[in-house]
PDB file of C-alpha atoms (C1' of nucleotides) in Angstrom:
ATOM      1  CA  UNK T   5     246.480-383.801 275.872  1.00  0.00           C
ATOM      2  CA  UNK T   6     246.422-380.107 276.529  1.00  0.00           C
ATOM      3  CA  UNK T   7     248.812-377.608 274.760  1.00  0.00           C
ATOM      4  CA  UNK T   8     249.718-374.124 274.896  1.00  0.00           C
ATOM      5  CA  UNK T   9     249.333-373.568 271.439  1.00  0.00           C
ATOM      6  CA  UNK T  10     246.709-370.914 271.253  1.00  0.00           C
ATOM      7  CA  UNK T  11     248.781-368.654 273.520  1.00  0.00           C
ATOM      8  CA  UNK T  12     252.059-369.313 271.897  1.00  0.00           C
ATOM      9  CA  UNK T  13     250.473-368.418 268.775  1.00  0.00           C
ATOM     10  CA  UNK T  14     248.900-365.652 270.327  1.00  0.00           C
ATOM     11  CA  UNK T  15     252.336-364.298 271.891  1.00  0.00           C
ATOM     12  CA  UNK T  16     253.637-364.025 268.487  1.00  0.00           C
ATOM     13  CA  UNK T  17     250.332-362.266 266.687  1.00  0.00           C
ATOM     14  CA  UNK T  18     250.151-364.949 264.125  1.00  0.00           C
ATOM     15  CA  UNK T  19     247.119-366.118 262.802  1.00  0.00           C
ATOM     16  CA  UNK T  20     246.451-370.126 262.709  1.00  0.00           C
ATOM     17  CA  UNK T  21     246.587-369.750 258.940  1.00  0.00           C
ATOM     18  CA  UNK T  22     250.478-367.847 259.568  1.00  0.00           C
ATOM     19  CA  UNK T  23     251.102-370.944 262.261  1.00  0.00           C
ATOM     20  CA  UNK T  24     250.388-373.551 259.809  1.00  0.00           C
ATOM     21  CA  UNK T  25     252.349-371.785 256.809  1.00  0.00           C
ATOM     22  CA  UNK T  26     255.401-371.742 258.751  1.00  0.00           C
ATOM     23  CA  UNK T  27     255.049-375.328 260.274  1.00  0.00           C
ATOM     24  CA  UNK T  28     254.147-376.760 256.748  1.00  0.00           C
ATOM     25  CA  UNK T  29     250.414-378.050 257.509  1.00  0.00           C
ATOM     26  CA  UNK T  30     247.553-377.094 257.046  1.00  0.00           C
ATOM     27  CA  UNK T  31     245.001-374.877 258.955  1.00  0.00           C
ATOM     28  CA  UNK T  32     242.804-377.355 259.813  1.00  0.00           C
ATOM     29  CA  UNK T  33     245.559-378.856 261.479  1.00  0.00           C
ATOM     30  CA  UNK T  34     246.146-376.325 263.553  1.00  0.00           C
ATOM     31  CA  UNK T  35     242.445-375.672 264.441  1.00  0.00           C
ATOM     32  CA  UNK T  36     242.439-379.168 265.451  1.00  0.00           C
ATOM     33  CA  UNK T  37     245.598-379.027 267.608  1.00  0.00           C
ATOM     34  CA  UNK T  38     244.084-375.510 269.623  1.00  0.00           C
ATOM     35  CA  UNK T  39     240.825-376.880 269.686  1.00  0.00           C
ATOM     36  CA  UNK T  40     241.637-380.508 271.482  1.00  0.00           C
ATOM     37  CA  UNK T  41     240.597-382.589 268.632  1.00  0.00           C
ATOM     38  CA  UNK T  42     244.017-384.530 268.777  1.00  0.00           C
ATOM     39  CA  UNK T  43     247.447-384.779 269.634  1.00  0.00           C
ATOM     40  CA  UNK T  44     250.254-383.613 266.533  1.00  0.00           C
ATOM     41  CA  UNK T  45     252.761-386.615 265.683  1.00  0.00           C
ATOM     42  CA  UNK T  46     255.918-386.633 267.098  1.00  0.00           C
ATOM     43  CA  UNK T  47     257.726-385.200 264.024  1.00  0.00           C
ATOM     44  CA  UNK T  48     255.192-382.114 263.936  1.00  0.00           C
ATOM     45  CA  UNK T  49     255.462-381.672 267.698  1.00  0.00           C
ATOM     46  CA  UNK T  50     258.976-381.220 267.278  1.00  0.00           C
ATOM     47  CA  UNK T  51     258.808-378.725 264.323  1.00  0.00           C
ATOM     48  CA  UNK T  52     256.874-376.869 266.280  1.00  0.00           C
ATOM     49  CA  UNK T  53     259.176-376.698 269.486  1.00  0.00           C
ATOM     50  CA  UNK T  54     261.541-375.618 267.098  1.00  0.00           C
ATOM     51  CA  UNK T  55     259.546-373.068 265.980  1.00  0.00           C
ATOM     52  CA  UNK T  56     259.049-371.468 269.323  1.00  0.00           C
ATOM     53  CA  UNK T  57     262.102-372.013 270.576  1.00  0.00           C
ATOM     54  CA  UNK T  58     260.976-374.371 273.265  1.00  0.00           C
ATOM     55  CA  UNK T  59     261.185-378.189 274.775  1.00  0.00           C
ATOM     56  CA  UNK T  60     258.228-380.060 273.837  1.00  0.00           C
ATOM     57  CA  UNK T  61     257.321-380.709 277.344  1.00  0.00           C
ATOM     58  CA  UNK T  62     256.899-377.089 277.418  1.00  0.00           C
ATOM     59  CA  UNK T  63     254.377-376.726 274.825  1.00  0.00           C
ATOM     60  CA  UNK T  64     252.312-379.944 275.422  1.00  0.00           C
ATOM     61  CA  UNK T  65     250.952-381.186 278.856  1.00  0.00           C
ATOM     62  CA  UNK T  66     251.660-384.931 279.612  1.00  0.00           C
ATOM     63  CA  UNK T  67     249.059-387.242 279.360  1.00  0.00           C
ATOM     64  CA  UNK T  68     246.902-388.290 282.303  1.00  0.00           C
ATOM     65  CA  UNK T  69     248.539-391.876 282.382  1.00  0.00           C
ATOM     66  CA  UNK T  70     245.945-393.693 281.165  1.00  0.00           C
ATOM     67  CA  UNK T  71     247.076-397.245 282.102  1.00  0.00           C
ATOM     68  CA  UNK T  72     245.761-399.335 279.408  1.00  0.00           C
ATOM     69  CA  UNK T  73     247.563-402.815 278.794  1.00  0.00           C
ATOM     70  CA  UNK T  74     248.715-405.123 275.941  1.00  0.00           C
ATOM     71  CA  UNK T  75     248.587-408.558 275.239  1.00  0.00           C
ATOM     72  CA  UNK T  76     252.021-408.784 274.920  1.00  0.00           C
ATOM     73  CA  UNK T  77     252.191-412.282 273.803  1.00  0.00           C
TER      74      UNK T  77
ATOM     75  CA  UNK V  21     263.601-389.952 263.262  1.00  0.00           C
ATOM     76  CA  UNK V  22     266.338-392.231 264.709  1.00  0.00           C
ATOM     77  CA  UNK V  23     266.192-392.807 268.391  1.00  0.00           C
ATOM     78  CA  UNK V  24     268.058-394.651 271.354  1.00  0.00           C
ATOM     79  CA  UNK V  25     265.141-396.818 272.591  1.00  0.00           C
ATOM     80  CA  UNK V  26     267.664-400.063 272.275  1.00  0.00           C
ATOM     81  CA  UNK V  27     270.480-398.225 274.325  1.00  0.00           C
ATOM     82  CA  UNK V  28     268.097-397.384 277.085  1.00  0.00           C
ATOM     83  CA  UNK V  29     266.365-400.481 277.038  1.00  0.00           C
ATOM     84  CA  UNK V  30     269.915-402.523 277.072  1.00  0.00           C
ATOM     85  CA  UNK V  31     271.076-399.671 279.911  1.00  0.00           C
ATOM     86  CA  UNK V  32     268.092-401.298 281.528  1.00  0.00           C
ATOM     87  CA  UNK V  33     268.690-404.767 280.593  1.00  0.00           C
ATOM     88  CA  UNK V  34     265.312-405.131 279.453  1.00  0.00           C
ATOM     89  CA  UNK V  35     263.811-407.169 276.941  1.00  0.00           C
ATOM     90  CA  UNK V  36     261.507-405.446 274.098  1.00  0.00           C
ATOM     91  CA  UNK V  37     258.481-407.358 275.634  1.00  0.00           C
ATOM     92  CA  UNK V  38     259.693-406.081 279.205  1.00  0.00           C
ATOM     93  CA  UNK V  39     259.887-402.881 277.759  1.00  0.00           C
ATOM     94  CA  UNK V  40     256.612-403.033 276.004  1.00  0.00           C
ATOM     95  CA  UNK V  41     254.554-404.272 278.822  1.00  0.00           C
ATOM     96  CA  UNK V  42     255.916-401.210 281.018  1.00  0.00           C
ATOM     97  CA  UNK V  43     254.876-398.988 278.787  1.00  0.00           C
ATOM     98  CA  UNK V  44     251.567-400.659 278.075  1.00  0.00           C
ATOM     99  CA  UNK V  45     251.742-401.548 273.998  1.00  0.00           C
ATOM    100  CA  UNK V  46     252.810-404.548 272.034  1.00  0.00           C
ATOM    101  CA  UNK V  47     256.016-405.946 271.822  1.00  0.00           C
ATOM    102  CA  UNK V  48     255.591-405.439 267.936  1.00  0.00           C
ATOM    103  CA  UNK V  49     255.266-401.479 268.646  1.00  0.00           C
ATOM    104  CA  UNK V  50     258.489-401.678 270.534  1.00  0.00           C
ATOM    105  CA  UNK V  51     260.583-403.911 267.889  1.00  0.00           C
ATOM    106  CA  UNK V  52     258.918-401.130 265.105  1.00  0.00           C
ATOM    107  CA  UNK V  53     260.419-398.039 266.601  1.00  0.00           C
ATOM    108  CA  UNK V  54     263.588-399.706 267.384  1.00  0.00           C
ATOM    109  CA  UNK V  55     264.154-401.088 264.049  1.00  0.00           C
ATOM    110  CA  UNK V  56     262.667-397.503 262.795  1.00  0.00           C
ATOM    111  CA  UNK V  57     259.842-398.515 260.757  1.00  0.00           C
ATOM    112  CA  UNK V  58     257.495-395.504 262.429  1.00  0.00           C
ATOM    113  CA  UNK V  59     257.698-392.851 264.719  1.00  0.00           C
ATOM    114  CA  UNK V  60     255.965-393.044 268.728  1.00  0.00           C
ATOM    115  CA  UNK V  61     253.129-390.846 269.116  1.00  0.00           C
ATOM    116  CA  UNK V  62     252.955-388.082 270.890  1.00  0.00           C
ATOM    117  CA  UNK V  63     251.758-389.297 274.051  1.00  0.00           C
ATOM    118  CA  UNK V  64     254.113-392.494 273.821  1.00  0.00           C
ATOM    119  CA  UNK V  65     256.750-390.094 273.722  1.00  0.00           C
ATOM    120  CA  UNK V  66     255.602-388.768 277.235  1.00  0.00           C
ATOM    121  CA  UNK V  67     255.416-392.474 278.152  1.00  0.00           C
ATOM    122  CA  UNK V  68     258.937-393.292 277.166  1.00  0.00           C
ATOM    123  CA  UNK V  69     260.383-390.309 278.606  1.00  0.00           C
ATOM    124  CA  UNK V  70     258.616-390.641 282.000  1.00  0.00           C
ATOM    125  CA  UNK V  71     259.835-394.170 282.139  1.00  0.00           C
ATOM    126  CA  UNK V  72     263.265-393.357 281.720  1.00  0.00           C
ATOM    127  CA  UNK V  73     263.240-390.470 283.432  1.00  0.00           C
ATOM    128  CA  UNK V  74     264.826-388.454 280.170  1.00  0.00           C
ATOM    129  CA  UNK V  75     263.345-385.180 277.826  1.00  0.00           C
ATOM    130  CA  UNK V  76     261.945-386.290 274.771  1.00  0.00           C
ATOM    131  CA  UNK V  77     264.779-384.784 273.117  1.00  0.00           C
ATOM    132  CA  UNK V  78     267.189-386.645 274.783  1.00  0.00           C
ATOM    133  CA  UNK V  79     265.629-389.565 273.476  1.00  0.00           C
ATOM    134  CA  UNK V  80     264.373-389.099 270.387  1.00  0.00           C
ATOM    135  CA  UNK V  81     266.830-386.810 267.245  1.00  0.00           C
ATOM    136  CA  UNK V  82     265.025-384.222 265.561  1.00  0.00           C
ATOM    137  CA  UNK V  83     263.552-384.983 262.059  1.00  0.00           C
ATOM    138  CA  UNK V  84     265.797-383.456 259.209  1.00  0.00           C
ATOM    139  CA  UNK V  85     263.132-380.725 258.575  1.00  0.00           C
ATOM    140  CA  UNK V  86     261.228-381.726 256.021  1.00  0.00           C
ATOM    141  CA  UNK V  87     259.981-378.461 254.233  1.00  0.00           C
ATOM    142  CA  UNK V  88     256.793-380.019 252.523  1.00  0.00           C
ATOM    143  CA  UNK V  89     254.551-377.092 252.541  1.00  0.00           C
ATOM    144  CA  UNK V  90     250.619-377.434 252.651  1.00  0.00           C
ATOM    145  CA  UNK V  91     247.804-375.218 250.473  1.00  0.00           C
ATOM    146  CA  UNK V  92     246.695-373.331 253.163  1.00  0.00           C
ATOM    147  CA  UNK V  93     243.094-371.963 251.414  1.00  0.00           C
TER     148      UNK V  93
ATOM    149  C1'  DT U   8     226.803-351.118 255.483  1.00  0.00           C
ATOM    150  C1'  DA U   9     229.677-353.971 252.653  1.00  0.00           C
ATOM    151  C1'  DT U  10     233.847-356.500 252.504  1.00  0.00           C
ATOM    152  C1'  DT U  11     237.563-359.014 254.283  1.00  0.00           C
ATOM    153  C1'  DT U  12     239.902-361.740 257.695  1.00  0.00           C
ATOM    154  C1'  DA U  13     239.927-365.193 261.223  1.00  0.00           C
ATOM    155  C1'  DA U  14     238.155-369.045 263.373  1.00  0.00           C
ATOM    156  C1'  DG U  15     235.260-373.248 263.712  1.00  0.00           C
ATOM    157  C1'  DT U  16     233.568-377.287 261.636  1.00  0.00           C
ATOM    158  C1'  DC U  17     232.289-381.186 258.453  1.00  0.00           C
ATOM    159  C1'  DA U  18     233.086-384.887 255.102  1.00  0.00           C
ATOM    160  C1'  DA U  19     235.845-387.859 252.298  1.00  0.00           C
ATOM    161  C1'  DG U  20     240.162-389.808 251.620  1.00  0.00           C
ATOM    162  C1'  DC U  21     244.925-391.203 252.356  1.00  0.00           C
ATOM    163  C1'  DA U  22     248.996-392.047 255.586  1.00  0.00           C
ATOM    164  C1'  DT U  23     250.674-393.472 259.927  1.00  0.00           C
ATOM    165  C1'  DG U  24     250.458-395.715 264.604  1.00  0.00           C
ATOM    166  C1'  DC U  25     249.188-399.590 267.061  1.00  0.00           C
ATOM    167  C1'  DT U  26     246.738-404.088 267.778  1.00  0.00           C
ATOM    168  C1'  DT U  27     246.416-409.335 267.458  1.00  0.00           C
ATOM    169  C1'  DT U  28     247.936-413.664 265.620  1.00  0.00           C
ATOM    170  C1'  DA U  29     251.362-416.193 263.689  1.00  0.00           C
ATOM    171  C1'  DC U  30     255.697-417.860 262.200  1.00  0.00           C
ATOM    172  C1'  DA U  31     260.973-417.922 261.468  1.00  0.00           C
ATOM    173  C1'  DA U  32     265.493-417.314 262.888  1.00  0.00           C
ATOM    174  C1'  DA U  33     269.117-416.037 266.061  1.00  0.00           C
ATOM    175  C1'  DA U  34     270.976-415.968 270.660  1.00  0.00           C
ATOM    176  C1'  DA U  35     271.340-417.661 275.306  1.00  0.00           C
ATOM    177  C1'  DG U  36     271.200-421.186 278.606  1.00  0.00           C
ATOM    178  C1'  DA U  37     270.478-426.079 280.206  1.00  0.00           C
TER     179       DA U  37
ATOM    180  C1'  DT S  28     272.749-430.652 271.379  1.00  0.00           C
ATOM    181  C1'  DC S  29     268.184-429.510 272.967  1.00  0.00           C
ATOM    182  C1'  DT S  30     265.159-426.041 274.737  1.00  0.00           C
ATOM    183  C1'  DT S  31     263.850-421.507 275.801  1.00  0.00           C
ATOM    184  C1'  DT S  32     264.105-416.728 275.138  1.00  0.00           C
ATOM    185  C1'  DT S  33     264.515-412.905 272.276  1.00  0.00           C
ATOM    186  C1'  DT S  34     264.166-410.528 268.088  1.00  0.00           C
ATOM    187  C1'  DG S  35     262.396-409.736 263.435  1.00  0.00           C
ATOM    188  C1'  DT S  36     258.759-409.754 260.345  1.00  0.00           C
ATOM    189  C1'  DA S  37     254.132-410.175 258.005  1.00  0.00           C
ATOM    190  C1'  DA S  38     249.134-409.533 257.319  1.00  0.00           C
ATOM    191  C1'  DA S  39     244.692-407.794 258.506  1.00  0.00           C
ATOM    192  C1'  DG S  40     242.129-404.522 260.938  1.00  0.00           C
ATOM    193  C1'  DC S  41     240.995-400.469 263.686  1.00  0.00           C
ATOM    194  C1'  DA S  42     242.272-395.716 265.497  1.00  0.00           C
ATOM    195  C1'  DT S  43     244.478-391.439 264.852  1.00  0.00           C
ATOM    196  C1'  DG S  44     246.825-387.647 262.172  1.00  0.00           C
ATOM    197  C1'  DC S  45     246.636-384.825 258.338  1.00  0.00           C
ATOM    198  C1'  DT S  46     244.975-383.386 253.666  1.00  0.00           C
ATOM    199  C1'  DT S  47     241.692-380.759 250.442  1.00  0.00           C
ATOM    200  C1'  DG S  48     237.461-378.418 249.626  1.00  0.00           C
ATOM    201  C1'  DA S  49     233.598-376.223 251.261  1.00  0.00           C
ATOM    202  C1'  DC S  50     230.613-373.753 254.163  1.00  0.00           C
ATOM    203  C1'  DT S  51     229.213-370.794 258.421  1.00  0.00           C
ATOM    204  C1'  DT S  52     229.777-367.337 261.794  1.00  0.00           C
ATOM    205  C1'  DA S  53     231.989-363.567 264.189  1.00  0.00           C
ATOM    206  C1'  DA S  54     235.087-359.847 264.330  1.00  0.00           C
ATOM    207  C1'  DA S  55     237.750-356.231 262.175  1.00  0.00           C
ATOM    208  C1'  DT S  56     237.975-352.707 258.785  1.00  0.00           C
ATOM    209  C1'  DA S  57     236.996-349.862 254.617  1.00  0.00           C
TER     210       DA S  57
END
DNA sequence: TATTTAAGTCAAGCATGCTTTACAAAAAGA
DNA sequence: TCTTTTTGTAAAGCATGCTTGACTTAAATA
């Protein structure tokens, strides 16, 4: 899933260690996010929607409907 | 992070395994965020909010900002 | 040039998200 | 009432999210 993290961050001059201090993570974290390694939790995706004052669907790109099943019983 | 996966899903007069199978997990995942005992990932978030055609935020409520802060280096 | 800052990455470890299988209990329908 | 459907829950296991600590490299700056 493909964000707009880098640019955000960019936009705003901070520095991933300044992201992750003011999102309460760590830098890694961050580095990880930017870098496509993986996808935040919900509760961190929203902190950082918060953050820039914007809807998560306008931070991270929907996934490409991958259309794997369950059991379901 | 409450959420109002059961209104929806009653809106839709669905069962959780109805539910579950259009969104392509378990039943148990379903019956776990309804009865809040985790949070969706990110890209079941996208999932859920495609299928009912809602933001993420009108589906899911904001966390109650944590502030657990990280080392940072 | 020497130093500092920023970014990338790796490994180990713990927490959370999701699976399958299974069973119990409540609710709905015959 | 009897049967079926729906919901809740549990345990074990695997995948993902996030942590700390450490190291490397590149870029910025003194």
């Amino acid at each position: 899933m493909k964000n707009r993290l880098r640019v955000l961050r960019a936009e705003h001059d901070w520095s991933q260690a300044d992201l992750a201090q003011a999102l309460g993570v760590s830098r890694q974290t961050i580095n990880a996010l930017e870098t496509g390694k993986y996808d935040p939790s919900l509760p961190l995706a929203f902190k950082i929607a918060d953050l820039f004052e914007l809807a998560i669907e306008q931070i991270f790109e929907r996934p490409s409907a991958d259309n794997q099943s369950a059991s379901n019983d």
